Coordinates of C-alpha atoms in Angstrom, one line a residue:
M88 CA 79.6 -28.0 -24.1
T89 CA 80.1 -25.7 -27.1
D90 CA 81.9 -22.4 -26.5
I91 CA 79.4 -19.5 -26.8
V92 CA 82.1 -17.4 -28.6
Q93 CA 84.3 -19.0 -31.2
A94 CA 86.6 -16.6 -33.1
K95 CA 89.6 -17.4 -35.3
S96 CA 92.0 -15.0 -37.1
L97 CA 89.8 -11.8 -36.6
V98 CA 91.3 -8.8 -38.4
K99 CA 90.0 -5.2 -38.3
Q100 CA 91.8 -2.5 -40.2
Y101 CA 91.2 1.3 -39.8
G102 CA 93.3 2.8 -42.5
S103 CA 96.9 2.0 -41.7
F104 CA 96.0 1.0 -38.1
R105 CA 95.3 -2.7 -37.4
A106 CA 93.0 -2.8 -34.4
L107 CA 92.6 -6.6 -34.4
D108 CA 95.6 -8.5 -35.7
G109 CA 94.6 -12.2 -36.0
V110 CA 92.5 -12.5 -32.8
D111 CA 91.7 -16.1 -31.8
L112 CA 89.5 -16.6 -28.8
N113 CA 87.0 -19.2 -27.3
I114 CA 84.8 -18.2 -24.4
P115 CA 83.1 -21.1 -22.6
T116 CA 79.4 -21.2 -22.1
G117 CA 78.5 -20.2 -18.5
A118 CA 81.9 -18.4 -17.9
I119 CA 82.4 -15.0 -16.4
S120 CA 85.2 -13.8 -18.7
G121 CA 87.4 -10.8 -18.2
L122 CA 88.7 -9.1 -21.3
I123 CA 91.7 -7.0 -20.1
G124 CA 94.1 -4.8 -22.0
P125 CA 95.6 -1.3 -22.1
N126 CA 94.0 1.6 -23.9
G127 CA 94.0 1.0 -27.7
A128 CA 94.6 -2.7 -27.3
G129 CA 91.5 -3.8 -29.2
K130 CA 89.1 -4.5 -26.3
T131 CA 86.1 -2.4 -27.5
T132 CA 86.7 -3.4 -31.2
T133 CA 86.6 -7.1 -30.1
L134 CA 83.3 -6.6 -28.2
K135 CA 81.8 -4.7 -31.1
A136 CA 82.7 -7.4 -33.5
L137 CA 81.1 -10.0 -31.2
I138 CA 77.7 -8.2 -31.4
G139 CA 77.9 -7.2 -35.0
L140 CA 78.6 -3.5 -34.5
C141 CA 81.7 -3.6 -36.7
D142 CA 82.6 -5.8 -39.6
V143 CA 85.7 -7.9 -39.3
E144 CA 87.6 -10.5 -41.4
G145 CA 87.9 -14.0 -40.1
E146 CA 85.7 -16.8 -38.6
L147 CA 83.2 -15.8 -36.0
K148 CA 80.3 -17.5 -34.2
V149 CA 78.5 -16.1 -31.2
A150 CA 75.6 -18.1 -29.6
G151 CA 75.6 -20.1 -32.8
Q152 CA 75.2 -17.0 -35.1
D153 CA 77.5 -15.0 -37.3
P154 CA 77.0 -11.4 -36.0
R155 CA 77.8 -10.0 -39.5
R156 CA 74.9 -11.9 -41.1
S157 CA 72.4 -12.5 -38.3
R158 CA 72.7 -9.6 -35.9
H159 CA 69.0 -9.2 -35.5
K160 CA 68.6 -12.8 -34.5
L161 CA 71.7 -12.7 -32.3
M162 CA 70.5 -9.8 -30.3
E163 CA 67.6 -11.8 -29.0
D164 CA 70.2 -13.8 -27.0
V165 CA 72.7 -11.0 -26.3
C166 CA 72.7 -7.8 -24.2
F167 CA 75.5 -5.2 -24.6
I168 CA 76.0 -2.5 -22.0
A169 CA 78.7 0.1 -22.0
D170 CA 79.5 2.9 -19.5
V171 CA 76.4 3.7 -17.4
G172 CA 76.7 7.3 -18.5
I173 CA 75.2 6.5 -21.9
L174 CA 71.7 6.1 -20.6
P175 CA 69.4 8.7 -22.3
K176 CA 69.4 11.6 -19.9
W177 CA 66.2 13.2 -21.3
L178 CA 64.0 10.3 -20.4
K179 CA 62.2 9.8 -17.1
V180 CA 62.9 6.6 -15.2
Y181 CA 59.5 5.1 -16.0
Q182 CA 59.8 6.0 -19.7
L183 CA 63.2 4.2 -19.9
V184 CA 61.7 1.1 -18.4
D185 CA 58.8 1.3 -20.8
Y186 CA 61.2 1.7 -23.7
V187 CA 63.4 -1.3 -22.8
A188 CA 60.2 -3.4 -22.3
D189 CA 59.1 -2.5 -25.8
V190 CA 62.3 -3.1 -27.7
H191 CA 63.8 -6.2 -26.0
P192 CA 61.9 -9.4 -26.2
R193 CA 63.6 -10.9 -23.2
F194 CA 63.0 -8.0 -20.8
Q195 CA 61.1 -9.1 -17.7
R196 CA 59.4 -6.0 -16.3
E197 CA 58.5 -7.6 -13.0
R198 CA 62.2 -8.3 -12.3
A199 CA 63.1 -4.7 -13.0
E200 CA 60.3 -3.4 -10.8
R201 CA 61.2 -5.7 -8.0
F202 CA 64.8 -4.4 -8.0
L203 CA 63.8 -0.8 -8.3
S204 CA 61.4 -1.1 -5.3
S205 CA 64.5 -1.8 -3.2
T206 CA 66.0 1.6 -4.2
E207 CA 65.0 5.3 -3.6
I208 CA 65.0 6.1 -7.3
P209 CA 62.0 8.4 -8.1
R210 CA 60.1 7.1 -11.2
D211 CA 59.1 10.5 -12.5
K212 CA 62.6 12.0 -12.4
R213 CA 64.6 12.4 -15.6
I214 CA 67.8 10.4 -15.7
K215 CA 69.9 13.6 -15.8
E216 CA 68.4 14.5 -12.4
L217 CA 69.6 11.3 -10.7
S218 CA 72.8 10.9 -8.8
K219 CA 75.5 8.7 -10.2
G220 CA 74.6 6.0 -7.6
M221 CA 71.0 6.1 -8.7
V222 CA 72.0 5.8 -12.4
T223 CA 74.1 2.8 -11.5
Q224 CA 71.2 1.2 -9.7
L225 CA 68.8 1.9 -12.6
H226 CA 71.3 0.5 -15.1
L227 CA 71.7 -2.6 -13.0
A228 CA 67.9 -3.0 -12.7
L229 CA 67.6 -3.0 -16.5
V230 CA 70.5 -5.5 -16.9
M231 CA 69.2 -7.9 -14.3
A232 CA 65.7 -7.9 -16.0
I233 CA 67.0 -9.1 -19.4
D234 CA 67.1 -12.9 -19.7
V235 CA 69.8 -13.5 -22.3
R236 CA 72.5 -16.2 -23.0
L237 CA 75.3 -13.6 -23.2
L238 CA 75.8 -10.3 -21.4
V239 CA 78.6 -8.1 -22.7
L240 CA 79.8 -5.3 -20.4
D241 CA 82.2 -2.7 -21.7
E242 CA 83.6 -0.6 -18.8
P243 CA 80.2 -0.7 -17.1
T244 CA 81.3 1.2 -13.9
L245 CA 83.6 3.8 -15.5
G246 CA 83.7 7.0 -13.4
L247 CA 81.8 5.6 -10.4
D248 CA 83.2 5.5 -6.9
I249 CA 84.2 2.3 -5.3
I250 CA 81.0 1.9 -3.3
Y251 CA 78.8 1.8 -6.4
R252 CA 81.3 -0.2 -8.4
K253 CA 81.3 -2.9 -5.6
E254 CA 77.5 -2.8 -5.4
F255 CA 77.2 -3.3 -9.2
Y256 CA 79.4 -6.4 -9.3
D257 CA 78.0 -7.9 -6.1
R258 CA 74.5 -7.7 -7.3
L259 CA 75.4 -8.8 -10.8
L260 CA 77.0 -11.9 -9.4
N261 CA 74.6 -12.7 -6.6
E262 CA 71.2 -11.7 -8.2
Y263 CA 71.8 -12.1 -11.9
Y264 CA 74.3 -14.7 -12.7
D265 CA 72.9 -18.2 -12.6
G266 CA 75.7 -20.4 -14.0
D267 CA 74.0 -20.8 -17.4
C268 CA 74.4 -17.3 -18.9
T269 CA 77.8 -16.1 -20.0
I270 CA 79.2 -12.7 -19.0
I271 CA 82.1 -10.8 -20.7
I272 CA 83.5 -7.9 -18.8
S273 CA 86.0 -5.4 -20.2
T274 CA 87.3 -3.1 -17.5
H275 CA 90.4 -1.2 -16.3
Q276 CA 89.6 -2.1 -12.6
V277 CA 91.2 -5.5 -12.8
E278 CA 91.5 -6.0 -9.0
E279 CA 87.7 -5.5 -8.5
I280 CA 86.6 -8.2 -10.9
E281 CA 89.4 -10.8 -10.1
T282 CA 87.2 -12.8 -7.7
L283 CA 84.3 -12.9 -10.1
L284 CA 86.1 -14.3 -13.0
S285 CA 86.3 -17.9 -14.2
H286 CA 88.0 -17.1 -17.5
L287 CA 90.7 -14.6 -18.4
L288 CA 91.7 -12.9 -21.7
F289 CA 94.6 -10.5 -22.1
I290 CA 94.8 -8.5 -25.3
N291 CA 97.5 -6.2 -26.5
R292 CA 98.1 -4.4 -29.8
G293 CA 95.3 -6.3 -31.4
K294 CA 96.5 -9.8 -30.3
V295 CA 95.3 -12.1 -27.6
V296 CA 98.4 -12.7 -25.4
M297 CA 96.7 -14.9 -22.8
D298 CA 93.6 -17.1 -22.8
A299 CA 93.2 -19.1 -19.6
M300 CA 90.7 -20.5 -17.1
M301 CA 91.2 -18.9 -13.7
S302 CA 91.4 -22.5 -12.3
D303 CA 94.5 -23.0 -14.3
I304 CA 96.4 -19.9 -13.3
A305 CA 98.0 -21.4 -10.2
E306 CA 99.2 -24.4 -12.1
T307 CA 100.7 -22.3 -15.0
F308 CA 102.1 -19.2 -13.4
T309 CA 104.3 -18.8 -10.3
E310 CA 105.8 -15.7 -8.7
V311 CA 109.0 -16.2 -6.7
I312 CA 110.5 -13.8 -4.3
V313 CA 114.0 -15.0 -5.1
D314 CA 116.7 -15.5 -2.4
P315 CA 119.8 -13.4 -3.4
A316 CA 122.0 -16.5 -3.6
Q317 CA 119.6 -18.0 -6.2
L318 CA 119.3 -15.0 -8.6
E319 CA 121.5 -16.5 -11.4
V320 CA 119.7 -19.8 -11.2
A321 CA 116.3 -18.0 -11.4
R322 CA 117.4 -16.0 -14.4
G323 CA 118.4 -19.2 -16.1
L324 CA 114.9 -20.5 -16.0
N325 CA 113.7 -17.6 -18.2
P326 CA 111.2 -15.6 -16.1
I327 CA 108.6 -13.7 -18.2
Y328 CA 108.8 -10.7 -15.8
T329 CA 111.1 -9.3 -13.1
R330 CA 110.3 -6.6 -10.5
E331 CA 111.7 -5.4 -7.2
M332 CA 109.6 -5.9 -4.1
L333 CA 110.7 -4.7 -0.6
G334 CA 114.4 -4.8 -1.8
K335 CA 114.2 -8.3 -3.2
Q336 CA 113.8 -9.5 -6.8
C337 CA 110.5 -11.0 -7.7
F338 CA 110.4 -13.2 -10.8
T339 CA 107.3 -14.5 -12.6
F340 CA 107.5 -17.8 -14.4
E341 CA 105.2 -19.5 -16.9
A342 CA 104.9 -23.2 -17.4
V343 CA 107.8 -24.0 -15.0
P344 CA 106.9 -26.7 -12.4
R345 CA 106.5 -25.1 -9.0
S346 CA 108.5 -28.0 -7.6
R347 CA 111.5 -26.7 -9.6
L348 CA 111.1 -23.2 -8.2
E349 CA 110.6 -23.9 -4.5
S350 CA 114.3 -24.0 -3.8
L351 CA 114.7 -20.4 -5.2
G352 CA 112.6 -18.6 -2.6
E353 CA 109.1 -18.0 -1.5
C354 CA 106.5 -19.1 -4.2
L355 CA 103.2 -17.3 -4.7
T356 CA 100.4 -17.3 -7.2
P357 CA 100.4 -13.9 -9.0
S358 CA 97.3 -11.7 -8.8
V359 CA 95.5 -11.0 -12.0
A360 CA 96.9 -7.4 -11.9
D361 CA 100.5 -8.6 -11.5
L362 CA 100.0 -11.2 -14.2
F363 CA 98.6 -8.6 -16.5
V364 CA 101.6 -6.4 -16.1
A365 CA 103.9 -9.4 -16.7
K366 CA 102.2 -10.5 -19.9
M367 CA 102.1 -6.9 -21.2
K368 CA 105.8 -6.5 -20.6
E369 CA 106.5 -9.9 -22.2
S370 CA 104.4 -9.0 -25.3
K371 CA 106.3 -5.8 -25.8
R372 CA 109.6 -7.7 -25.9
E373 CA 108.4 -10.0 -28.6
P374 CA 109.6 -9.1 -32.1
Q375 CA 106.9 -7.7 -34.4
V376 CA 106.4 -9.3 -37.8

């Protein structure tokens, strides 16, 4: 199946700052893909490039369209949602539903109304009068009512407490995702989306430093709590990251067969958060051209 996002050598320059520095990425159709990176890494610039909100150099196709030339057509198949706080606070709830129904050809009002009926959101209240939890539920109702091929979420739960963040992702996965649409999520709450993801992208300083399917993580990366007597042997196998855990040295290895590591100590599959730290540390050590 063709990847829904195909990008090669994307470059975006802001004066002397290069926000994207030769980004290559392919996102499989039907994936739930996590785009993870530190502040200033290029996450938002990448997402904006995918939906035609900023011009970039390089080759780019999204849902079969070039966002720089066919953005109007592309947005019939794509929905982009940022922080829930950006909803227009002066509108009443029913006015916002009316507006989205008028502007998006794939919006299904009956789905939105069905979801809203399960909440306590008053339809005649302005958005600025709603609690953060209600705003989250309203935002989710709008998301789940738009039938698109690609949903792009840029920090969608920023500033919300853990209860509403969990509700957002649970309902997105269980009531929206059907295996055919593709979802790209950019967030700092790595631990919260780890179990949702089927595809993982790490970006740092405008470069993609890891692009992997979640199903391949355990085969590619191994974390070893190294026995003290095996430290020199472990260092000789070139770990990509070393940290101390409960008084012991913990090494992360990439593309080293687990059978070769089992004699060094306890072998684990690193979490996405630990793997992210490892790859960020590794990329900082690489010489810059």
